[in-house]
Amino acid sequence: MLFVTVHVDATLTCEEVTELLTPCISYAILGGTVPEACCEGIKAVDAVSNTVAEDRATCSCIMDGLSHILLINNDLVATLPEACGTTCPYKITPTTDCSMVD
């Protein structure tokens, strides 16, 4: 069994957010079991996003990434934070306005 530990000390770039959340794509399309690497990525992103500006930037990055994935199931995406035992300060929906995240 492989365990991936992600330690992040600074603000993440959009590319890093994308890399951390890429393991979530299969679940967001097909459902099933949430990959552990997905949860690790969500928790790493959450641990770094500590200010409103960081939350807005992360939100924008996530929304942009989701807009490029065909067949994304937005209902499944919305379940990811809870499924991974964490929270998200904003809802990830097709209509989320990241500029309003506070």
PDB file of N, CA and C in Angstrom:
ATOM      1  N   MET A   1       0.845  -1.177   0.000  1.00  0.00           N
ATOM      2  CA  MET A   1       0.000   0.000   0.000  1.00  0.00           C
ATOM      3  C   MET A   1       0.884   1.230   0.000  1.00  0.00           C
ATOM      4  N   LEU A   2       0.550   2.180  -0.852  1.00  0.00           N
ATOM      5  CA  LEU A   2       1.324   3.403  -0.989  1.00  0.00           C
ATOM      6  C   LEU A   2       0.614   4.542  -0.272  1.00  0.00           C
ATOM      7  N   PHE A   3       1.353   5.255   0.557  1.00  0.00           N
ATOM      8  CA  PHE A   3       0.808   6.424   1.232  1.00  0.00           C
ATOM      9  C   PHE A   3       1.558   7.653   0.747  1.00  0.00           C
ATOM     10  N   VAL A   4       0.810   8.670   0.398  1.00  0.00           N
ATOM     11  CA  VAL A   4       1.399   9.913  -0.066  1.00  0.00           C
ATOM     12  C   VAL A   4       1.126  10.975   0.981  1.00  0.00           C
ATOM     13  N   THR A   5       2.170  11.575   1.479  1.00  0.00           N
ATOM     14  CA  THR A   5       2.011  12.658   2.433  1.00  0.00           C
ATOM     15  C   THR A   5       2.425  13.941   1.755  1.00  0.00           C
ATOM     16  N   VAL A   6       1.544  14.906   1.786  1.00  0.00           N
ATOM     17  CA  VAL A   6       1.816  16.186   1.155  1.00  0.00           C
ATOM     18  C   VAL A   6       2.009  17.216   2.254  1.00  0.00           C
ATOM     19  N   HIS A   7       3.148  17.869   2.242  1.00  0.00           N
ATOM     20  CA  HIS A   7       3.425  18.934   3.200  1.00  0.00           C
ATOM     21  C   HIS A   7       3.603  20.218   2.409  1.00  0.00           C
ATOM     22  N   VAL A   8       2.806  21.201   2.749  1.00  0.00           N
ATOM     23  CA  VAL A   8       2.828  22.451   2.001  1.00  0.00           C
ATOM     24  C   VAL A   8       3.063  23.599   2.974  1.00  0.00           C
ATOM     25  N   ASP A   9       4.002  24.470   2.645  1.00  0.00           N
ATOM     26  CA  ASP A   9       4.342  25.583   3.522  1.00  0.00           C
ATOM     27  C   ASP A   9       3.963  26.950   2.972  1.00  0.00           C
ATOM     28  N   ALA A  10       3.605  27.038   1.712  1.00  0.00           N
ATOM     29  CA  ALA A  10       3.359  28.347   1.103  1.00  0.00           C
ATOM     30  C   ALA A  10       2.096  28.275   0.257  1.00  0.00           C
ATOM     31  N   THR A  11       1.707  29.416  -0.242  1.00  0.00           N
ATOM     32  CA  THR A  11       0.551  29.477  -1.122  1.00  0.00           C
ATOM     33  C   THR A  11       0.797  28.601  -2.341  1.00  0.00           C
ATOM     34  N   LEU A  12      -0.231  27.864  -2.729  1.00  0.00           N
ATOM     35  CA  LEU A  12      -0.123  26.993  -3.882  1.00  0.00           C
ATOM     36  C   LEU A  12      -0.409  27.744  -5.171  1.00  0.00           C
ATOM     37  N   THR A  13       0.266  27.337  -6.222  1.00  0.00           N
ATOM     38  CA  THR A  13      -0.063  27.861  -7.543  1.00  0.00           C
ATOM     39  C   THR A  13      -1.262  27.071  -8.066  1.00  0.00           C
ATOM     40  N   CYS A  14      -1.886  27.586  -9.100  1.00  0.00           N
ATOM     41  CA  CYS A  14      -3.008  26.876  -9.698  1.00  0.00           C
ATOM     42  C   CYS A  14      -2.549  25.516 -10.233  1.00  0.00           C
ATOM     43  N   GLU A  15      -1.361  25.458 -10.770  1.00  0.00           N
ATOM     44  CA  GLU A  15      -0.835  24.191 -11.268  1.00  0.00           C
ATOM     45  C   GLU A  15      -0.694  23.178 -10.139  1.00  0.00           C
ATOM     46  N   GLU A  16      -0.239  23.636  -8.975  1.00  0.00           N
ATOM     47  CA  GLU A  16      -0.098  22.735  -7.830  1.00  0.00           C
ATOM     48  C   GLU A  16      -1.461  22.267  -7.334  1.00  0.00           C
ATOM     49  N   VAL A  17      -2.441  23.176  -7.294  1.00  0.00           N
ATOM     50  CA  VAL A  17      -3.803  22.791  -6.901  1.00  0.00           C
ATOM     51  C   VAL A  17      -4.320  21.727  -7.859  1.00  0.00           C
ATOM     52  N   THR A  18      -4.124  21.955  -9.146  1.00  0.00           N
ATOM     53  CA  THR A  18      -4.577  20.997 -10.157  1.00  0.00           C
ATOM     54  C   THR A  18      -3.912  19.642  -9.954  1.00  0.00           C
ATOM     55  N   GLU A  19      -2.622  19.649  -9.716  1.00  0.00           N
ATOM     56  CA  GLU A  19      -1.894  18.398  -9.502  1.00  0.00           C
ATOM     57  C   GLU A  19      -2.413  17.660  -8.271  1.00  0.00           C
ATOM     58  N   LEU A  20      -2.648  18.395  -7.195  1.00  0.00           N
ATOM     59  CA  LEU A  20      -3.125  17.777  -5.958  1.00  0.00           C
ATOM     60  C   LEU A  20      -4.529  17.202  -6.106  1.00  0.00           C
ATOM     61  N   LEU A  21      -5.363  17.842  -6.923  1.00  0.00           N
ATOM     62  CA  LEU A  21      -6.755  17.409  -7.036  1.00  0.00           C
ATOM     63  C   LEU A  21      -7.022  16.481  -8.218  1.00  0.00           C
ATOM     64  N   THR A  22      -6.051  16.264  -9.081  1.00  0.00           N
ATOM     65  CA  THR A  22      -6.221  15.366 -10.225  1.00  0.00           C
ATOM     66  C   THR A  22      -6.690  13.974  -9.818  1.00  0.00           C
ATOM     67  N   PRO A  23      -6.243  13.401  -8.702  1.00  0.00           N
ATOM     68  CA  PRO A  23      -6.739  12.073  -8.323  1.00  0.00           C
ATOM     69  C   PRO A  23      -8.248  12.027  -8.035  1.00  0.00           C
ATOM     70  N   CYS A  24      -8.885  13.182  -7.941  1.00  0.00           N
ATOM     71  CA  CYS A  24     -10.325  13.241  -7.669  1.00  0.00           C
ATOM     72  C   CYS A  24     -11.165  13.099  -8.938  1.00  0.00           C
ATOM     73  N   ILE A  25     -10.547  13.221 -10.101  1.00  0.00           N
ATOM     74  CA  ILE A  25     -11.310  13.263 -11.344  1.00  0.00           C
ATOM     75  C   ILE A  25     -12.116  11.993 -11.582  1.00  0.00           C
ATOM     76  N   SER A  26     -11.521  10.832 -11.367  1.00  0.00           N
ATOM     77  CA  SER A  26     -12.263   9.588 -11.638  1.00  0.00           C
ATOM     78  C   SER A  26     -13.516   9.509 -10.781  1.00  0.00           C
ATOM     79  N   TYR A  27     -13.411   9.891  -9.513  1.00  0.00           N
ATOM     80  CA  TYR A  27     -14.585   9.884  -8.643  1.00  0.00           C
ATOM     81  C   TYR A  27     -15.611  10.915  -9.121  1.00  0.00           C
ATOM     82  N   ALA A  28     -15.147  12.083  -9.530  1.00  0.00           N
ATOM     83  CA  ALA A  28     -16.048  13.162  -9.944  1.00  0.00           C
ATOM     84  C   ALA A  28     -16.788  12.847 -11.239  1.00  0.00           C
ATOM     85  N   ILE A  29     -16.326  11.862 -11.964  1.00  0.00           N
ATOM     86  CA  ILE A  29     -17.006  11.447 -13.185  1.00  0.00           C
ATOM     87  C   ILE A  29     -17.819  10.174 -12.958  1.00  0.00           C
ATOM     88  N   LEU A  30     -17.203   9.195 -12.296  1.00  0.00           N
ATOM     89  CA  LEU A  30     -17.806   7.862 -12.193  1.00  0.00           C
ATOM     90  C   LEU A  30     -18.404   7.520 -10.828  1.00  0.00           C
ATOM     91  N   GLY A  31     -18.017   8.258  -9.791  1.00  0.00           N
ATOM     92  CA  GLY A  31     -18.469   7.907  -8.444  1.00  0.00           C
ATOM     93  C   GLY A  31     -17.646   6.750  -7.907  1.00  0.00           C
ATOM     94  N   GLY A  32     -18.238   5.992  -7.011  1.00  0.00           N
ATOM     95  CA  GLY A  32     -17.518   4.870  -6.409  1.00  0.00           C
ATOM     96  C   GLY A  32     -16.814   5.288  -5.137  1.00  0.00           C
ATOM     97  N   THR A  33     -15.638   4.761  -4.929  1.00  0.00           N
ATOM     98  CA  THR A  33     -14.846   5.059  -3.743  1.00  0.00           C
ATOM     99  C   THR A  33     -13.930   6.243  -4.030  1.00  0.00           C
ATOM    100  N   VAL A  34     -13.885   7.175  -3.096  1.00  0.00           N
ATOM    101  CA  VAL A  34     -13.008   8.339  -3.247  1.00  0.00           C
ATOM    102  C   VAL A  34     -11.565   7.870  -3.030  1.00  0.00           C
ATOM    103  N   PRO A  35     -10.689   8.093  -3.999  1.00  0.00           N
ATOM    104  CA  PRO A  35      -9.290   7.679  -3.828  1.00  0.00           C
ATOM    105  C   PRO A  35      -8.627   8.408  -2.654  1.00  0.00           C
ATOM    106  N   GLU A  36      -7.801   7.693  -1.925  1.00  0.00           N
ATOM    107  CA  GLU A  36      -7.098   8.288  -0.792  1.00  0.00           C
ATOM    108  C   GLU A  36      -6.229   9.470  -1.245  1.00  0.00           C
ATOM    109  N   ALA A  37      -5.625   9.345  -2.421  1.00  0.00           N
ATOM    110  CA  ALA A  37      -4.799  10.445  -2.936  1.00  0.00           C
ATOM    111  C   ALA A  37      -5.640  11.695  -3.174  1.00  0.00           C
ATOM    112  N   CYS A  38      -6.893  11.523  -3.526  1.00  0.00           N
ATOM    113  CA  CYS A  38      -7.804  12.651  -3.694  1.00  0.00           C
ATOM    114  C   CYS A  38      -7.998  13.352  -2.353  1.00  0.00           C
ATOM    115  N   CYS A  39      -8.307  12.582  -1.330  1.00  0.00           N
ATOM    116  CA  CYS A  39      -8.513  13.175   0.001  1.00  0.00           C
ATOM    117  C   CYS A  39      -7.249  13.850   0.509  1.00  0.00           C
ATOM    118  N   GLU A  40      -6.104  13.227   0.268  1.00  0.00           N
ATOM    119  CA  GLU A  40      -4.836  13.847   0.676  1.00  0.00           C
ATOM    120  C   GLU A  40      -4.676  15.203  -0.021  1.00  0.00           C
ATOM    121  N   GLY A  41      -5.012  15.257  -1.304  1.00  0.00           N
ATOM    122  CA  GLY A  41      -4.905  16.504  -2.057  1.00  0.00           C
ATOM    123  C   GLY A  41      -5.846  17.570  -1.548  1.00  0.00           C
ATOM    124  N   ILE A  42      -7.096  17.181  -1.282  1.00  0.00           N
ATOM    125  CA  ILE A  42      -8.082  18.127  -0.757  1.00  0.00           C
ATOM    126  C   ILE A  42      -7.612  18.691   0.578  1.00  0.00           C
ATOM    127  N   LYS A  43      -7.108  17.827   1.439  1.00  0.00           N
ATOM    128  CA  LYS A  43      -6.642  18.281   2.755  1.00  0.00           C
ATOM    129  C   LYS A  43      -5.416  19.180   2.631  1.00  0.00           C
ATOM    130  N   ALA A  44      -4.534  18.884   1.684  1.00  0.00           N
ATOM    131  CA  ALA A  44      -3.348  19.724   1.480  1.00  0.00           C
ATOM    132  C   ALA A  44      -3.749  21.105   0.981  1.00  0.00           C
ATOM    133  N   VAL A  45      -4.675  21.158   0.045  1.00  0.00           N
ATOM    134  CA  VAL A  45      -5.153  22.446  -0.471  1.00  0.00           C
ATOM    135  C   VAL A  45      -5.829  23.226   0.647  1.00  0.00           C
ATOM    136  N   ASP A  46      -6.654  22.556   1.424  1.00  0.00           N
ATOM    137  CA  ASP A  46      -7.352  23.212   2.529  1.00  0.00           C
ATOM    138  C   ASP A  46      -6.372  23.757   3.568  1.00  0.00           C
ATOM    139  N   ALA A  47      -5.305  23.016   3.832  1.00  0.00           N
ATOM    140  CA  ALA A  47      -4.333  23.428   4.848  1.00  0.00           C
ATOM    141  C   ALA A  47      -3.595  24.707   4.454  1.00  0.00           C
ATOM    142  N   VAL A  48      -3.466  24.952   3.169  1.00  0.00           N
ATOM    143  CA  VAL A  48      -2.709  26.102   2.698  1.00  0.00           C
ATOM    144  C   VAL A  48      -3.591  27.323   2.482  1.00  0.00           C
ATOM    145  N   SER A  49      -4.841  27.097   2.192  1.00  0.00           N
ATOM    146  CA  SER A  49      -5.752  28.200   1.876  1.00  0.00           C
ATOM    147  C   SER A  49      -6.290  28.783   3.181  1.00  0.00           C
ATOM    148  N   ASN A  50      -5.599  29.828   3.685  1.00  0.00           N
ATOM    149  CA  ASN A  50      -5.917  30.364   5.011  1.00  0.00           C
ATOM    150  C   ASN A  50      -6.467  31.787   5.016  1.00  0.00           C
ATOM    151  N   THR A  51      -6.499  32.423   3.871  1.00  0.00           N
ATOM    152  CA  THR A  51      -7.008  33.792   3.802  1.00  0.00           C
ATOM    153  C   THR A  51      -8.108  33.864   2.752  1.00  0.00           C
ATOM    154  N   VAL A  52      -8.867  34.925   2.770  1.00  0.00           N
ATOM    155  CA  VAL A  52      -9.922  35.112   1.772  1.00  0.00           C
ATOM    156  C   VAL A  52      -9.309  35.135   0.372  1.00  0.00           C
ATOM    157  N   ALA A  53      -8.204  35.836   0.199  1.00  0.00           N
ATOM    158  CA  ALA A  53      -7.559  35.908  -1.113  1.00  0.00           C
ATOM    159  C   ALA A  53      -7.122  34.520  -1.582  1.00  0.00           C
ATOM    160  N   GLU A  54      -6.554  33.719  -0.687  1.00  0.00           N
ATOM    161  CA  GLU A  54      -6.138  32.362  -1.047  1.00  0.00           C
ATOM    162  C   GLU A  54      -7.347  31.490  -1.369  1.00  0.00           C
ATOM    163  N   ASP A  55      -8.417  31.625  -0.576  1.00  0.00           N
ATOM    164  CA  ASP A  55      -9.642  30.864  -0.850  1.00  0.00           C
ATOM    165  C   ASP A  55     -10.204  31.226  -2.219  1.00  0.00           C
ATOM    166  N   ARG A  56     -10.221  32.512  -2.545  1.00  0.00           N
ATOM    167  CA  ARG A  56     -10.753  32.947  -3.836  1.00  0.00           C
ATOM    168  C   ARG A  56      -9.898  32.426  -4.987  1.00  0.00           C
ATOM    169  N   ALA A  57      -8.585  32.493  -4.826  1.00  0.00           N
ATOM    170  CA  ALA A  57      -7.686  32.015  -5.874  1.00  0.00           C
ATOM    171  C   ALA A  57      -7.824  30.511  -6.059  1.00  0.00           C
ATOM    172  N   THR A  58      -7.895  29.780  -4.963  1.00  0.00           N
ATOM    173  CA  THR A  58      -8.063  28.328  -5.045  1.00  0.00           C
ATOM    174  C   THR A  58      -9.400  27.985  -5.669  1.00  0.00           C
ATOM    175  N   CYS A  59     -10.444  28.660  -5.261  1.00  0.00           N
ATOM    176  CA  CYS A  59     -11.776  28.455  -5.826  1.00  0.00           C
ATOM    177  C   CYS A  59     -11.750  28.677  -7.332  1.00  0.00           C
ATOM    178  N   SER A  60     -11.155  29.772  -7.770  1.00  0.00           N
ATOM    179  CA  SER A  60     -11.082  30.082  -9.200  1.00  0.00           C
ATOM    180  C   SER A  60     -10.328  29.006  -9.964  1.00  0.00           C
ATOM    181  N   CYS A  61      -9.255  28.534  -9.383  1.00  0.00           N
ATOM    182  CA  CYS A  61      -8.471  27.479 -10.015  1.00  0.00           C
ATOM    183  C   CYS A  61      -9.299  26.195 -10.147  1.00  0.00           C
ATOM    184  N   ILE A  62      -9.995  25.826  -9.087  1.00  0.00           N
ATOM    185  CA  ILE A  62     -10.826  24.620  -9.110  1.00  0.00           C
ATOM    186  C   ILE A  62     -11.939  24.760 -10.133  1.00  0.00           C
ATOM    187  N   MET A  63     -12.607  25.895 -10.125  1.00  0.00           N
ATOM    188  CA  MET A  63     -13.710  26.096 -11.067  1.00  0.00           C
ATOM    189  C   MET A  63     -13.214  26.070 -12.513  1.00  0.00           C
ATOM    190  N   ASP A  64     -12.076  26.672 -12.771  1.00  0.00           N
ATOM    191  CA  ASP A  64     -11.511  26.649 -14.115  1.00  0.00           C
ATOM    192  C   ASP A  64     -11.176  25.216 -14.525  1.00  0.00           C
ATOM    193  N   GLY A  65     -10.558  24.478 -13.623  1.00  0.00           N
ATOM    194  CA  GLY A  65     -10.214  23.095 -13.929  1.00  0.00           C
ATOM    195  C   GLY A  65     -11.436  22.246 -14.212  1.00  0.00           C
ATOM    196  N   LEU A  66     -12.471  22.401 -13.405  1.00  0.00           N
ATOM    197  CA  LEU A  66     -13.698  21.626 -13.601  1.00  0.00           C
ATOM    198  C   LEU A  66     -14.366  21.945 -14.936  1.00  0.00           C
ATOM    199  N   SER A  67     -14.238  23.181 -15.365  1.00  0.00           N
ATOM    200  CA  SER A  67     -14.885  23.573 -16.620  1.00  0.00           C
ATOM    201  C   SER A  67     -14.271  22.874 -17.831  1.00  0.00           C
ATOM    202  N   HIS A  68     -13.096  22.300 -17.674  1.00  0.00           N
ATOM    203  CA  HIS A  68     -12.413  21.623 -18.769  1.00  0.00           C
ATOM    204  C   HIS A  68     -12.589  20.099 -18.738  1.00  0.00           C
ATOM    205  N   ILE A  69     -13.335  19.598 -17.769  1.00  0.00           N
ATOM    206  CA  ILE A  69     -13.503  18.147 -17.650  1.00  0.00           C
ATOM    207  C   ILE A  69     -14.874  17.760 -18.184  1.00  0.00           C
ATOM    208  N   LEU A  70     -14.876  16.973 -19.236  1.00  0.00           N
ATOM    209  CA  LEU A  70     -16.134  16.480 -19.801  1.00  0.00           C
ATOM    210  C   LEU A  70     -16.760  15.474 -18.843  1.00  0.00           C
ATOM    211  N   LEU A  71     -18.050  15.431 -18.819  1.00  0.00           N
ATOM    212  CA  LEU A  71     -18.831  14.456 -18.048  1.00  0.00           C
ATOM    213  C   LEU A  71     -18.695  14.593 -16.539  1.00  0.00           C
ATOM    214  N   ILE A  72     -18.254  15.762 -16.070  1.00  0.00           N
ATOM    215  CA  ILE A  72     -18.113  15.964 -14.622  1.00  0.00           C
ATOM    216  C   ILE A  72     -19.486  15.895 -13.961  1.00  0.00           C
ATOM    217  N   ASN A  73     -19.556  15.223 -12.837  1.00  0.00           N
ATOM    218  CA  ASN A  73     -20.790  15.120 -12.075  1.00  0.00           C
ATOM    219  C   ASN A  73     -20.672  16.095 -10.903  1.00  0.00           C
ATOM    220  N   ASN A  74     -21.304  17.242 -11.030  1.00  0.00           N
ATOM    221  CA  ASN A  74     -21.175  18.285 -10.003  1.00  0.00           C
ATOM    222  C   ASN A  74     -21.723  17.859  -8.656  1.00  0.00           C
ATOM    223  N   ASP A  75     -22.695  16.960  -8.636  1.00  0.00           N
ATOM    224  CA  ASP A  75     -23.211  16.459  -7.360  1.00  0.00           C
ATOM    225  C   ASP A  75     -22.135  15.656  -6.632  1.00  0.00           C
ATOM    226  N   LEU A  76     -21.369  14.866  -7.373  1.00  0.00           N
ATOM    227  CA  LEU A  76     -20.280  14.109  -6.757  1.00  0.00           C
ATOM    228  C   LEU A  76     -19.167  15.033  -6.281  1.00  0.00           C
ATOM    229  N   VAL A  77     -18.852  16.033  -7.065  1.00  0.00           N
ATOM    230  CA  VAL A  77     -17.818  16.999  -6.670  1.00  0.00           C
ATOM    231  C   VAL A  77     -18.195  17.636  -5.337  1.00  0.00           C
ATOM    232  N   ALA A  78     -19.451  17.981  -5.183  1.00  0.00           N
ATOM    233  CA  ALA A  78     -19.911  18.646  -3.951  1.00  0.00           C
ATOM    234  C   ALA A  78     -19.761  17.762  -2.721  1.00  0.00           C
ATOM    235  N   THR A  79     -19.717  16.446  -2.905  1.00  0.00           N
ATOM    236  CA  THR A  79     -19.604  15.532  -1.759  1.00  0.00           C
ATOM    237  C   THR A  79     -18.167  15.302  -1.313  1.00  0.00           C
ATOM    238  N   LEU A  80     -17.204  15.722  -2.109  1.00  0.00           N
ATOM    239  CA  LEU A  80     -15.808  15.378  -1.817  1.00  0.00           C
ATOM    240  C   LEU A  80     -15.288  15.855  -0.461  1.00  0.00           C
ATOM    241  N   PRO A  81     -15.470  17.123  -0.079  1.00  0.00           N
ATOM    242  CA  PRO A  81     -14.924  17.516   1.229  1.00  0.00           C
ATOM    243  C   PRO A  81     -15.452  16.646   2.371  1.00  0.00           C
ATOM    244  N   GLU A  82     -16.751  16.433   2.413  1.00  0.00           N
ATOM    245  CA  GLU A  82     -17.325  15.614   3.488  1.00  0.00           C
ATOM    246  C   GLU A  82     -16.837  14.171   3.402  1.00  0.00           C
ATOM    247  N   ALA A  83     -16.777  13.623   2.195  1.00  0.00           N
ATOM    248  CA  ALA A  83     -16.308  12.246   2.018  1.00  0.00           C
ATOM    249  C   ALA A  83     -14.871  12.081   2.492  1.00  0.00           C
ATOM    250  N   CYS A  84     -14.104  13.172   2.426  1.00  0.00           N
ATOM    251  CA  CYS A  84     -12.705  13.135   2.844  1.00  0.00           C
ATOM    252  C   CYS A  84     -12.513  13.595   4.293  1.00  0.00           C
ATOM    253  N   GLY A  85     -13.592  13.877   4.988  1.00  0.00           N
ATOM    254  CA  GLY A  85     -13.498  14.253   6.393  1.00  0.00           C
ATOM    255  C   GLY A  85     -12.976  15.661   6.613  1.00  0.00           C
ATOM    256  N   THR A  86     -13.283  16.554   5.695  1.00  0.00           N
ATOM    257  CA  THR A  86     -12.842  17.939   5.842  1.00  0.00           C
ATOM    258  C   THR A  86     -13.976  18.857   5.391  1.00  0.00           C
ATOM    259  N   THR A  87     -13.728  20.135   5.414  1.00  0.00           N
ATOM    260  CA  THR A  87     -14.738  21.091   4.967  1.00  0.00           C
ATOM    261  C   THR A  87     -14.120  21.990   3.911  1.00  0.00           C
ATOM    262  N   CYS A  88     -14.968  22.702   3.238  1.00  0.00           N
ATOM    263  CA  CYS A  88     -14.538  23.684   2.239  1.00  0.00           C
ATOM    264  C   CYS A  88     -15.299  24.971   2.546  1.00  0.00           C
ATOM    265  N   PRO A  89     -14.628  26.115   2.540  1.00  0.00           N
ATOM    266  CA  PRO A  89     -15.303  27.366   2.903  1.00  0.00           C
ATOM    267  C   PRO A  89     -16.265  27.879   1.832  1.00  0.00           C
ATOM    268  N   TYR A  90     -16.406  27.162   0.733  1.00  0.00           N
ATOM    269  CA  TYR A  90     -17.327  27.548  -0.333  1.00  0.00           C
ATOM    270  C   TYR A  90     -17.835  26.283  -1.006  1.00  0.00           C
ATOM    271  N   LYS A  91     -18.989  26.398  -1.646  1.00  0.00           N
ATOM    272  CA  LYS A  91     -19.549  25.265  -2.372  1.00  0.00           C
ATOM    273  C   LYS A  91     -18.977  25.254  -3.782  1.00  0.00           C
ATOM    274  N   ILE A  92     -18.650  24.074  -4.230  1.00  0.00           N
ATOM    275  CA  ILE A  92     -18.161  23.909  -5.595  1.00  0.00           C
ATOM    276  C   ILE A  92     -19.349  23.504  -6.454  1.00  0.00           C
ATOM    277  N   THR A  93     -19.897  24.473  -7.146  1.00  0.00           N
ATOM    278  CA  THR A  93     -21.028  24.258  -8.044  1.00  0.00           C
ATOM    279  C   THR A  93     -20.743  25.005  -9.341  1.00  0.00           C
ATOM    280  N   PRO A  94     -21.456  24.690 -10.399  1.00  0.00           N
ATOM    281  CA  PRO A  94     -21.243  25.401 -11.661  1.00  0.00           C
ATOM    282  C   PRO A  94     -21.522  26.900 -11.566  1.00  0.00           C
ATOM    283  N   THR A  95     -22.276  27.314 -10.568  1.00  0.00           N
ATOM    284  CA  THR A  95     -22.629  28.727 -10.439  1.00  0.00           C
ATOM    285  C   THR A  95     -21.859  29.453  -9.327  1.00  0.00           C
ATOM    286  N   THR A  96     -20.883  28.799  -8.731  1.00  0.00           N
ATOM    287  CA  THR A  96     -20.108  29.435  -7.675  1.00  0.00           C
ATOM    288  C   THR A  96     -19.373  30.660  -8.214  1.00  0.00           C
ATOM    289  N   ASP A  97     -19.544  31.784  -7.529  1.00  0.00           N
ATOM    290  CA  ASP A  97     -18.844  33.009  -7.865  1.00  0.00           C
ATOM    291  C   ASP A  97     -17.684  33.166  -6.881  1.00  0.00           C
ATOM    292  N   CYS A  98     -16.507  32.788  -7.323  1.00  0.00           N
ATOM    293  CA  CYS A  98     -15.347  32.783  -6.437  1.00  0.00           C
ATOM    294  C   CYS A  98     -15.006  34.161  -5.887  1.00  0.00           C
ATOM    295  N   SER A  99     -15.398  35.212  -6.580  1.00  0.00           N
ATOM    296  CA  SER A  99     -15.117  36.566  -6.092  1.00  0.00           C
ATOM    297  C   SER A  99     -15.948  36.898  -4.848  1.00  0.00           C
ATOM    298  N   MET A 100     -16.954  36.087  -4.578  1.00  0.00           N
ATOM    299  CA  MET A 100     -17.813  36.316  -3.412  1.00  0.00           C
ATOM    300  C   MET A 100     -17.423  35.453  -2.215  1.00  0.00           C
ATOM    301  N   VAL A 101     -16.427  34.596  -2.372  1.00  0.00           N
ATOM    302  CA  VAL A 101     -15.972  33.758  -1.262  1.00  0.00           C
ATOM    303  C   VAL A 101     -15.403  34.646  -0.185  1.00  0.00           C
ATOM    304  N   ASP A 102     -15.826  34.395   1.074  1.00  0.00           N
ATOM    305  CA  ASP A 102     -15.272  35.210   2.170  1.00  0.00           C
ATOM    306  C   ASP A 102     -14.866  34.390   3.339  1.00  0.00           C
TER     307      ASP A 102
END
